[in-house]
């Protein structure tokens, strides 16, 4: 049997589960290879298909979320091999097929493909120890899993250029100021904070959560007018759904709502 390069577990109460995925190549600082990415993709799709799971957290360990694609594997590849094999990126888009929210809980290094993986998640909660960067330029190459596209969208052109062109790292405080991460917490609170955020989401209406995620993602895929029109349609389409009826009735009755799962 192949080594478990990722570990999965369930956090929280029954029917409000947060699916936890832990990257598990600690000796290599969770450097990404095809086997790990295959296992990650399978775990994401399994949690997405599980009606008992409302939200997914991806994490690493206290030293590294992931220090990038495995340089040892990439070092001797030719252009033809890189182009044909799509090392690490052949399943990269799997995470975009996940309709449930995916939170990155980052401690330690999130570099290169590790930073790109964190940016593929819906939001990033960082430990105070987190360090983000796209150091590929120092290897004589460039980011290859979306870093040149997602980083400028997250932090703006100037800081993205600074990071991509110099290869320097930024710490959690700078990443929060720049808007790359949504919150920074003490390292020993990282998983608890990610779980708590996940449980808040799990208690909400599954359909409205999935559609809210879809609409925010539209902001990165379309122009403003198209995105707003799409949002308006989705907003209207939620009228008459059990969760909209329940959510607004509960507010009017001054009681907590009970939303549908799955
Ligand atoms: C393979 C890696 C690795 C990586 C760390 N290791 N990063 N192995 N690929 N990306 C291994 C080291 O070889 C070492 O193994 C162990 O993890 C610990 O690393 P050290 O360097 O000894 O630790 P430290 O001095 O604390 O430095 C940590 C570090 C440094 C700053 C993270 O390891 C580093 O700079 N790593 C490379 C980061 C990087 O360039 N990432 C981008 C890769 S390109 P041993 O066996 O010696 O103990 C990329 C492109 C993606 O990601 C595009 C999609 C294809």
CSV table of C-alpha atoms and ligand atoms in Angstrom, one decimal:
chain,number,residue,atom,x,y,z
A,1,UNK,CA,0.0,0.0,0.0
A,2,UNK,CA,1.2,3.5,-0.8
A,3,UNK,CA,2.4,5.7,2.0
A,4,UNK,CA,-0.2,8.0,3.4
A,5,UNK,CA,1.1,11.3,2.3
A,6,UNK,CA,-2.0,12.9,3.6
A,7,UNK,CA,-4.0,12.1,6.7
A,8,UNK,CA,-7.7,12.7,7.1
A,9,UNK,CA,-10.0,13.0,10.1
A,10,UNK,CA,-13.3,14.4,11.1
A,11,UNK,CA,-13.6,17.2,13.6
A,12,UNK,CA,-16.7,18.5,15.4
A,13,UNK,CA,-20.2,17.2,16.1
A,14,UNK,CA,-22.1,14.6,14.0
A,15,UNK,CA,-23.7,16.2,10.9
A,16,UNK,CA,-21.6,19.3,11.4
A,17,UNK,CA,-18.3,17.7,10.6
A,18,UNK,CA,-15.3,19.6,9.5
A,19,UNK,CA,-13.1,17.4,7.3
A,20,UNK,CA,-9.5,17.8,8.2
A,21,UNK,CA,-6.7,17.0,5.7
A,22,UNK,CA,-3.2,17.0,7.0
A,23,UNK,CA,-0.3,17.0,4.5
A,24,UNK,CA,2.1,14.3,5.7
A,25,UNK,CA,5.6,14.5,4.3
A,26,UNK,CA,7.1,16.1,7.4
A,27,UNK,CA,10.8,15.2,6.6
A,28,UNK,CA,10.6,17.0,3.3
A,29,UNK,CA,8.6,19.9,4.8
A,30,UNK,CA,5.6,18.6,3.0
A,31,UNK,CA,7.2,19.1,-0.4
A,32,UNK,CA,4.5,18.3,-3.0
A,33,UNK,CA,4.8,15.4,-5.4
A,34,UNK,CA,2.3,13.6,-7.7
A,35,UNK,CA,1.5,11.0,-5.1
A,36,UNK,CA,0.7,13.5,-2.5
A,37,UNK,CA,-1.4,15.6,-4.9
A,38,UNK,CA,-3.3,12.5,-6.0
A,39,UNK,CA,-4.1,11.6,-2.4
A,40,UNK,CA,-5.1,15.2,-1.6
A,41,UNK,CA,-7.4,15.3,-4.6
A,42,UNK,CA,-9.1,12.0,-3.7
A,43,UNK,CA,-9.6,13.2,-0.1
A,44,UNK,CA,-11.0,16.5,-1.1
A,45,UNK,CA,-13.5,14.9,-3.5
A,46,UNK,CA,-14.5,12.3,-0.8
A,47,UNK,CA,-15.2,15.0,1.8
A,48,UNK,CA,-17.1,17.0,-0.8
A,49,UNK,CA,-19.3,14.0,-1.5
A,50,UNK,CA,-19.9,13.3,2.2
A,51,UNK,CA,-23.2,14.9,3.3
A,52,UNK,CA,-22.0,14.8,6.9
A,53,UNK,CA,-19.2,17.2,6.1
A,54,UNK,CA,-19.9,20.9,5.7
A,55,UNK,CA,-16.4,22.4,5.4
A,56,UNK,CA,-12.9,21.2,4.8
A,57,UNK,CA,-9.6,22.3,6.4
A,58,UNK,CA,-6.2,21.7,4.8
A,59,UNK,CA,-3.2,22.0,7.1
A,60,UNK,CA,0.5,20.9,7.5
A,61,UNK,CA,2.6,20.8,10.6
A,62,UNK,CA,4.2,23.5,12.8
A,63,UNK,CA,7.2,23.7,10.5
A,64,UNK,CA,5.6,23.7,7.1
A,65,UNK,CA,2.3,23.9,5.4
A,66,UNK,CA,4.2,22.9,2.3
A,67,UNK,CA,7.7,24.1,1.1
A,68,UNK,CA,6.8,23.8,-2.5
A,69,UNK,CA,7.0,21.2,-5.2
A,70,UNK,CA,9.6,18.6,-4.6
A,71,UNK,CA,12.8,20.1,-6.0
A,72,UNK,CA,14.6,16.7,-6.0
A,73,UNK,CA,12.1,15.4,-8.5
A,74,UNK,CA,12.0,18.5,-10.6
A,75,UNK,CA,15.8,19.1,-10.7
A,76,UNK,CA,16.6,16.8,-13.7
A,77,UNK,CA,13.4,17.1,-15.8
A,78,UNK,CA,13.7,18.2,-19.4
A,79,UNK,CA,11.2,20.5,-21.0
A,80,UNK,CA,9.5,17.6,-22.8
A,81,UNK,CA,9.1,15.7,-19.5
A,82,UNK,CA,7.8,18.7,-17.6
A,83,UNK,CA,5.4,19.6,-20.3
A,84,UNK,CA,4.1,16.0,-20.8
A,85,UNK,CA,4.0,14.9,-17.2
A,86,UNK,CA,2.6,18.1,-15.7
A,87,UNK,CA,4.4,17.3,-12.4
A,88,UNK,CA,2.4,18.3,-9.4
A,89,UNK,CA,-0.1,20.2,-11.5
A,90,UNK,CA,-1.8,17.4,-13.4
A,91,UNK,CA,-4.5,17.3,-10.8
A,92,UNK,CA,-4.1,20.8,-9.6
A,93,UNK,CA,-7.6,22.0,-10.6
A,94,UNK,CA,-9.3,19.3,-8.5
A,95,UNK,CA,-9.5,21.6,-5.6
A,96,UNK,CA,-11.6,24.0,-7.8
A,97,UNK,CA,-14.2,21.3,-8.2
A,98,UNK,CA,-14.9,21.2,-4.5
A,99,UNK,CA,-18.1,23.0,-3.8
A,100,UNK,CA,-17.8,23.1,0.0
A,101,UNK,CA,-15.6,25.7,1.6
A,102,UNK,CA,-11.9,24.8,1.9
A,103,UNK,CA,-9.9,26.6,4.5
A,104,UNK,CA,-6.0,26.6,4.6
A,105,UNK,CA,-4.6,26.5,8.1
A,106,UNK,CA,-1.0,27.5,7.6
A,107,UNK,CA,1.9,27.3,10.1
A,108,UNK,CA,5.5,27.6,9.1
A,109,UNK,CA,6.5,27.6,5.4
A,110,UNK,CA,4.0,28.0,2.6
A,111,UNK,CA,6.4,28.5,-0.3
A,112,UNK,CA,6.2,28.0,-4.0
A,113,UNK,CA,3.6,25.4,-4.7
A,114,UNK,CA,2.7,25.4,-1.0
A,115,UNK,CA,1.8,29.1,-1.2
A,116,UNK,CA,-0.1,28.4,-4.4
A,117,UNK,CA,-2.0,25.5,-2.8
A,118,UNK,CA,-3.0,27.8,0.1
A,119,UNK,CA,-4.2,30.4,-2.4
A,120,UNK,CA,-6.3,27.8,-4.1
A,121,UNK,CA,-8.2,27.4,-0.8
A,122,UNK,CA,-11.2,29.7,-0.1
A,123,UNK,CA,-9.4,31.5,2.7
A,124,UNK,CA,-6.2,31.3,4.7
A,125,UNK,CA,-5.9,31.3,8.5
A,126,UNK,CA,-2.3,31.8,9.4
A,127,UNK,CA,-0.3,31.0,12.6
A,128,UNK,CA,2.0,33.8,13.7
A,129,UNK,CA,4.8,31.5,12.5
A,130,UNK,CA,3.6,31.3,8.9
A,131,UNK,CA,5.9,32.4,6.1
A,132,UNK,CA,4.7,32.9,2.6
A,133,UNK,CA,6.7,33.2,-0.6
A,134,UNK,CA,7.2,32.4,-4.2
A,135,UNK,CA,10.9,31.6,-4.2
A,136,UNK,CA,11.0,29.9,-7.6
A,137,UNK,CA,13.1,32.7,-9.1
A,138,UNK,CA,15.9,31.6,-6.8
A,139,UNK,CA,15.8,28.2,-8.5
A,140,UNK,CA,16.0,29.7,-12.0
A,141,UNK,CA,12.4,29.3,-12.7
A,142,UNK,CA,9.0,30.9,-12.0
A,143,UNK,CA,5.8,29.9,-10.1
A,144,UNK,CA,4.0,27.2,-12.1
A,145,UNK,CA,0.7,26.6,-10.2
A,146,UNK,CA,-0.9,29.9,-10.4
A,147,UNK,CA,1.3,32.1,-8.3
A,148,UNK,CA,1.9,34.8,-10.8
A,149,UNK,CA,-1.9,35.1,-11.3
A,150,UNK,CA,-3.4,34.5,-7.8
A,151,UNK,CA,-0.8,36.4,-5.8
A,152,UNK,CA,-1.4,39.8,-7.6
A,153,UNK,CA,-5.1,39.3,-7.3
A,154,UNK,CA,-4.6,38.7,-3.5
A,155,UNK,CA,-2.0,41.3,-2.6
A,156,UNK,CA,-1.8,43.7,-5.6
A,157,UNK,CA,0.8,44.1,-8.3
A,158,UNK,CA,3.6,45.8,-6.3
A,159,UNK,CA,3.9,43.3,-3.5
A,160,UNK,CA,3.3,40.3,-5.8
A,161,UNK,CA,6.1,41.6,-8.1
A,162,UNK,CA,8.3,42.1,-5.0
A,163,UNK,CA,7.8,38.5,-3.8
A,164,UNK,CA,8.0,36.9,-7.2
A,165,UNK,CA,11.0,38.8,-8.5
A,166,UNK,CA,13.1,38.7,-5.3
A,167,UNK,CA,11.9,35.4,-4.0
A,168,UNK,CA,11.7,36.8,-0.4
A,169,UNK,CA,9.3,35.5,2.2
A,170,UNK,CA,6.7,37.5,4.0
A,171,UNK,CA,5.7,36.7,7.5
A,172,UNK,CA,2.1,36.3,8.8
A,173,UNK,CA,1.7,39.9,9.9
A,174,UNK,CA,2.8,41.2,6.4
A,175,UNK,CA,0.5,38.6,4.8
A,176,UNK,CA,-2.4,39.8,6.8
A,177,UNK,CA,-1.7,43.4,6.0
A,178,UNK,CA,-1.5,42.6,2.4
A,179,UNK,CA,-4.8,40.7,2.4
A,180,UNK,CA,-3.4,37.3,1.6
A,181,UNK,CA,-4.7,35.8,4.9
A,182,UNK,CA,-8.0,36.4,6.6
A,183,UNK,CA,-6.7,36.1,10.2
A,184,UNK,CA,-3.5,35.4,12.2
A,185,UNK,CA,-3.6,33.4,15.4
A,186,UNK,CA,-1.1,32.0,17.9
A,187,UNK,CA,0.4,28.8,16.5
A,188,UNK,CA,-1.1,26.7,19.3
A,189,UNK,CA,-4.6,28.0,18.4
A,190,UNK,CA,-4.4,27.5,14.7
A,191,UNK,CA,-6.3,24.2,14.3
A,192,UNK,CA,-8.9,25.2,16.9
A,193,UNK,CA,-9.5,28.5,15.1
A,194,UNK,CA,-9.8,26.8,11.7
A,195,UNK,CA,-12.1,24.2,13.2
A,196,UNK,CA,-14.3,26.9,14.8
A,197,UNK,CA,-14.5,28.8,11.5
A,198,UNK,CA,-15.4,25.5,9.8
A,199,UNK,CA,-18.1,24.8,12.4
A,200,UNK,CA,-19.7,28.2,11.9
A,201,UNK,CA,-19.9,27.4,8.2
A,202,UNK,CA,-21.2,23.9,8.9
A,203,UNK,CA,-24.2,25.3,10.8
A,204,UNK,CA,-25.3,27.5,7.9
A,205,UNK,CA,-27.4,26.4,4.9
A,206,UNK,CA,-25.3,24.1,2.7
A,207,UNK,CA,-26.8,25.4,-0.6
A,208,UNK,CA,-26.4,29.1,0.3
A,209,UNK,CA,-22.8,28.5,1.5
A,210,UNK,CA,-21.9,26.7,-1.8
A,211,UNK,CA,-23.5,29.4,-3.9
A,212,UNK,CA,-21.9,32.2,-1.9
A,213,UNK,CA,-18.5,30.6,-2.5
A,214,UNK,CA,-19.4,30.2,-6.2
A,215,UNK,CA,-20.3,33.9,-6.4
A,216,UNK,CA,-17.1,35.2,-4.7
A,217,UNK,CA,-15.1,33.0,-7.0
A,218,UNK,CA,-16.9,34.7,-10.0
A,219,UNK,CA,-15.2,37.9,-8.9
A,220,UNK,CA,-11.9,36.4,-10.1
A,221,UNK,CA,-13.3,34.9,-13.3
A,222,UNK,CA,-15.5,37.7,-14.8
A,223,UNK,CA,-15.9,41.4,-15.1
A,224,UNK,CA,-17.7,43.5,-12.5
A,225,UNK,CA,-21.0,43.8,-14.4
A,226,UNK,CA,-21.2,40.1,-15.3
A,227,UNK,CA,-20.3,39.1,-11.7
A,228,UNK,CA,-22.9,41.4,-10.2
A,229,UNK,CA,-25.5,40.1,-12.7
A,230,UNK,CA,-24.6,36.5,-11.8
A,231,UNK,CA,-24.8,37.3,-8.1
A,232,UNK,CA,-28.2,38.9,-8.6
A,233,UNK,CA,-29.5,35.8,-10.3
A,234,UNK,CA,-28.2,33.5,-7.6
A,235,UNK,CA,-29.7,35.8,-4.9
A,236,UNK,CA,-33.1,35.7,-6.5
A,237,UNK,CA,-32.9,31.9,-7.0
A,238,UNK,CA,-32.5,31.4,-3.3
A,239,UNK,CA,-35.9,32.9,-2.5
A,240,UNK,CA,-38.4,30.1,-1.6
A,241,UNK,CA,-35.6,27.7,-0.7
A,242,UNK,CA,-36.0,26.0,2.7
A,243,UNK,CA,-33.0,27.7,4.1
A,244,UNK,CA,-34.1,31.2,3.0
A,245,UNK,CA,-37.6,30.6,4.4
A,246,UNK,CA,-36.1,29.3,7.7
A,247,UNK,CA,-33.4,31.9,8.0
A,248,UNK,CA,-35.7,34.9,7.6
A,249,UNK,CA,-38.5,33.3,9.7
A,250,UNK,CA,-36.1,32.6,12.5
A,251,UNK,CA,-34.8,36.2,12.4
A,252,UNK,CA,-38.4,37.5,12.6
A,253,UNK,CA,-39.3,35.1,15.4
A,254,UNK,CA,-36.1,36.0,17.3
A,255,UNK,CA,-34.9,32.4,17.4
A,256,UNK,CA,-31.8,30.6,16.1
A,257,UNK,CA,-32.3,29.1,12.5
A,258,UNK,CA,-32.0,25.4,11.8
A,259,UNK,CA,-30.7,25.0,8.3
A,260,UNK,CA,-30.7,22.0,6.0
A,261,UNK,CA,-27.6,19.9,5.7
A,262,UNK,CA,-26.2,18.0,2.7
B,1,LIG,C1,12.2,19.0,-1.7
B,1,LIG,C2,12.5,20.0,0.3
B,1,LIG,C3,11.9,21.2,-0.1
B,1,LIG,C4,11.3,21.1,-1.5
B,1,LIG,C5,12.5,21.6,1.9
B,1,LIG,N1,12.9,20.3,1.6
B,1,LIG,N2,11.8,22.1,0.8
B,1,LIG,N3,12.7,18.9,-0.4
B,1,LIG,N4,11.6,20.0,-2.2
B,1,LIG,N5,10.6,22.1,-2.0
B,1,LIG,C6,13.6,19.4,2.4
B,1,LIG,C7,15.1,19.7,2.6
B,1,LIG,O1,15.8,19.2,1.5
B,1,LIG,C8,15.5,19.1,3.9
B,1,LIG,O2,15.7,17.7,3.6
B,1,LIG,C9,14.2,19.3,4.7
B,1,LIG,O3,13.2,19.5,3.8
B,1,LIG,C10,14.3,20.5,5.6
B,1,LIG,O4,14.7,21.6,4.9
B,1,LIG,P1,16.0,22.5,5.3
B,1,LIG,O5,16.4,23.3,4.1
B,1,LIG,O6,17.1,21.6,5.9
B,1,LIG,O7,15.3,23.4,6.4
B,1,LIG,P2,15.6,24.9,6.7
B,1,LIG,O8,17.0,25.3,6.8
B,1,LIG,O9,14.7,25.2,7.9
B,1,LIG,O10,14.9,25.7,5.4
B,1,LIG,C11,13.5,25.5,5.2
B,1,LIG,C12,13.2,26.1,3.8
B,1,LIG,C13,14.2,25.5,2.7
B,1,LIG,C14,13.4,27.7,3.8
B,1,LIG,C15,11.8,25.8,3.5
B,1,LIG,O11,14.1,24.1,2.8
B,1,LIG,C16,13.8,25.9,1.3
B,1,LIG,O12,14.2,27.0,0.8
B,1,LIG,N6,13.2,25.0,0.6
B,1,LIG,C17,12.8,25.2,-0.8
B,1,LIG,C18,11.7,26.1,-1.0
B,1,LIG,C19,11.4,26.4,-2.5
B,1,LIG,O13,12.3,26.8,-3.2
B,1,LIG,N7,10.2,26.1,-2.9
B,1,LIG,C20,9.7,26.3,-4.2
B,1,LIG,C21,9.9,25.0,-5.0
B,1,LIG,S1,9.4,25.2,-6.7
B,1,LIG,P3,17.0,16.9,4.2
B,1,LIG,O14,16.8,15.5,3.6
B,1,LIG,O15,18.2,17.7,3.7
B,1,LIG,O16,16.8,17.0,5.7
B,1,LIG,C22,7.8,25.1,-6.7
B,1,LIG,C23,7.1,25.2,-8.0
B,1,LIG,C24,5.7,24.8,-8.0
B,1,LIG,O17,7.1,25.0,-5.7
B,1,LIG,C25,5.1,24.9,-9.3
B,1,LIG,C26,4.1,23.7,-9.6
B,1,LIG,C27,4.8,22.6,-10.3
